mmCIF file of C-alpha atoms in Angstrom:
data_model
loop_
_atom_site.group_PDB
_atom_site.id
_atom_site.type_symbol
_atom_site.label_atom_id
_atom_site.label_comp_id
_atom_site.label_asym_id
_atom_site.label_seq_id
_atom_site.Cartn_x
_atom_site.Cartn_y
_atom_site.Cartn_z
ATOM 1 C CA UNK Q 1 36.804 6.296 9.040
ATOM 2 C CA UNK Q 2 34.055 4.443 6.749
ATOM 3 C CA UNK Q 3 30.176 5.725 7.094
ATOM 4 C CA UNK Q 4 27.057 3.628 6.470
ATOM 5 C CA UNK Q 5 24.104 4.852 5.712
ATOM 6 C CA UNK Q 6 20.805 2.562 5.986
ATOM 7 C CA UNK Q 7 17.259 3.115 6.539
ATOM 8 C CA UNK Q 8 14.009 2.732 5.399
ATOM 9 C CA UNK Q 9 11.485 4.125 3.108
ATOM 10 C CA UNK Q 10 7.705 3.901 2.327
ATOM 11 C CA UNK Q 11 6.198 4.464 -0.942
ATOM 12 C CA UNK Q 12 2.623 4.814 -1.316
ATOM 13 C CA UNK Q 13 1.396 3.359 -4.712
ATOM 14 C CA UNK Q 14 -2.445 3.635 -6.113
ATOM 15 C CA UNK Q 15 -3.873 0.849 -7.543
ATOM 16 C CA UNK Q 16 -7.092 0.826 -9.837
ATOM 17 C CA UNK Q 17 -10.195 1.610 -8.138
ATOM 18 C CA UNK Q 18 -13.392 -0.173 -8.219
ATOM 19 C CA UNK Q 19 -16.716 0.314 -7.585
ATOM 20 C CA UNK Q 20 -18.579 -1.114 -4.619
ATOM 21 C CA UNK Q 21 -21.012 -1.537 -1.667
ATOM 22 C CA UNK Q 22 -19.184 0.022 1.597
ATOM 23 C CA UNK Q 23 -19.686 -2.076 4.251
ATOM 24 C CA UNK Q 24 -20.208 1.413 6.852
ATOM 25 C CA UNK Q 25 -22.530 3.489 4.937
ATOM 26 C CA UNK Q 26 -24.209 1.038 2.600
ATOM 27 C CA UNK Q 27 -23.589 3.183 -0.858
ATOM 28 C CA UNK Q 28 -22.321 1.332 -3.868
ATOM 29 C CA UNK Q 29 -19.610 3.774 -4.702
ATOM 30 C CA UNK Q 30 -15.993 4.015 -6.036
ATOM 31 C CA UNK Q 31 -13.215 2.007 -3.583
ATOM 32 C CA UNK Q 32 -9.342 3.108 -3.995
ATOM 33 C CA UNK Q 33 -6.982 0.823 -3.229
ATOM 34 C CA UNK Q 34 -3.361 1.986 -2.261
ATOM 35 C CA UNK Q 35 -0.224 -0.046 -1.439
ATOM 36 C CA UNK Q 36 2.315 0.854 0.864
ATOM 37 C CA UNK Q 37 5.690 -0.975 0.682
ATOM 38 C CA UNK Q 38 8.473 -0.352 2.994
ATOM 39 C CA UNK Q 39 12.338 -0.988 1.723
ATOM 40 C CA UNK Q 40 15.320 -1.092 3.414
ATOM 41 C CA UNK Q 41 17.686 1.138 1.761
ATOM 42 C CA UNK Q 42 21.368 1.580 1.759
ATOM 43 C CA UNK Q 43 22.926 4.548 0.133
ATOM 44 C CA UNK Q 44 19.641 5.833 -0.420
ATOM 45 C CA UNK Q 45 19.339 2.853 -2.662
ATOM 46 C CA UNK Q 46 16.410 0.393 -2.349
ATOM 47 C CA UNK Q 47 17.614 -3.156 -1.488
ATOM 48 C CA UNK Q 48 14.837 -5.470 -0.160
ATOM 49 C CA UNK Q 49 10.855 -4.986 0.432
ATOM 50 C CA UNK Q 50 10.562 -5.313 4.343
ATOM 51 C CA UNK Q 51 6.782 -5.299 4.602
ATOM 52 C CA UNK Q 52 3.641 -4.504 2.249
ATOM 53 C CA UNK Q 53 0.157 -3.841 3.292
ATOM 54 C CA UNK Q 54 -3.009 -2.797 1.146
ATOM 55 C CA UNK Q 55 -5.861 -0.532 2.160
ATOM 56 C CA UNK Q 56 -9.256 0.568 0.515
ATOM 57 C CA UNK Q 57 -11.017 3.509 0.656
ATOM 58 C CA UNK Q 58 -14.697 4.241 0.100
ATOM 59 C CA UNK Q 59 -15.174 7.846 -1.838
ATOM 60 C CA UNK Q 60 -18.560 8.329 -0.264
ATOM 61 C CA UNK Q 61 -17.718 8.154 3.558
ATOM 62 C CA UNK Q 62 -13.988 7.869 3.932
ATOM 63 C CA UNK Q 63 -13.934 4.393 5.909
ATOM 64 C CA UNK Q 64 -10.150 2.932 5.403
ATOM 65 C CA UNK Q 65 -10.073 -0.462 5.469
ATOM 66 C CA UNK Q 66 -6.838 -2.701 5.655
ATOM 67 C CA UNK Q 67 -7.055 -5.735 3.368
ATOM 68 C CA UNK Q 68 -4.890 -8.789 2.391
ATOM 69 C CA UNK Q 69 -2.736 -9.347 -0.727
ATOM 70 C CA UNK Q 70 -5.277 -11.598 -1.635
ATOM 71 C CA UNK Q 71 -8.257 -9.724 -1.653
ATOM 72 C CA UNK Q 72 -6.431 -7.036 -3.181
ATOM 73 C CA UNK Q 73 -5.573 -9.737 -6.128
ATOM 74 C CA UNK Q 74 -9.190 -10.570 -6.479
ATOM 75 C CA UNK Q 75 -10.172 -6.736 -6.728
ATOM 76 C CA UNK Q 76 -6.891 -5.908 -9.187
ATOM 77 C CA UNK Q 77 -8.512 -8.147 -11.273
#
């Protein structure tokens, strides 16, 4: 009998933060960007990147905001 064991996993990464006008409460204040990247794993081993989405946060009134791998470039920068 032979076992295989697969799944997937989610890691949450920061990325620098910037600061910023918020777009809900109109306060230039510090943005934190986070990446989340989901892996397909086998043995509990990370093979391949499934899906990867970015997200900002605004310090002063908490909005989360999902973003594209290219904005997230342009802020990174």
């Amino acid at each position: 009998m032979m076992f295989i064991l697969f799944g997937l996993s989610t890691k949450v990464r920061e990325l620098p933060s910037r600061a910023a006008t918020c777009q809900q409460c109109g306060a230039f204040a510090q943005h934190y960007l986070e990446e989340r990247a989901t892996r397909f794993t086998l043995f509990f081993i990370p093979v391949f990147t499934t899906s990867r989405s970015y997200q900002i946060t605004c310090s002063n009134c908490g909005r989360r905001s999902k973003i594209s791998g290219r904005q997230k470039n342009a802020l990174v920068r």
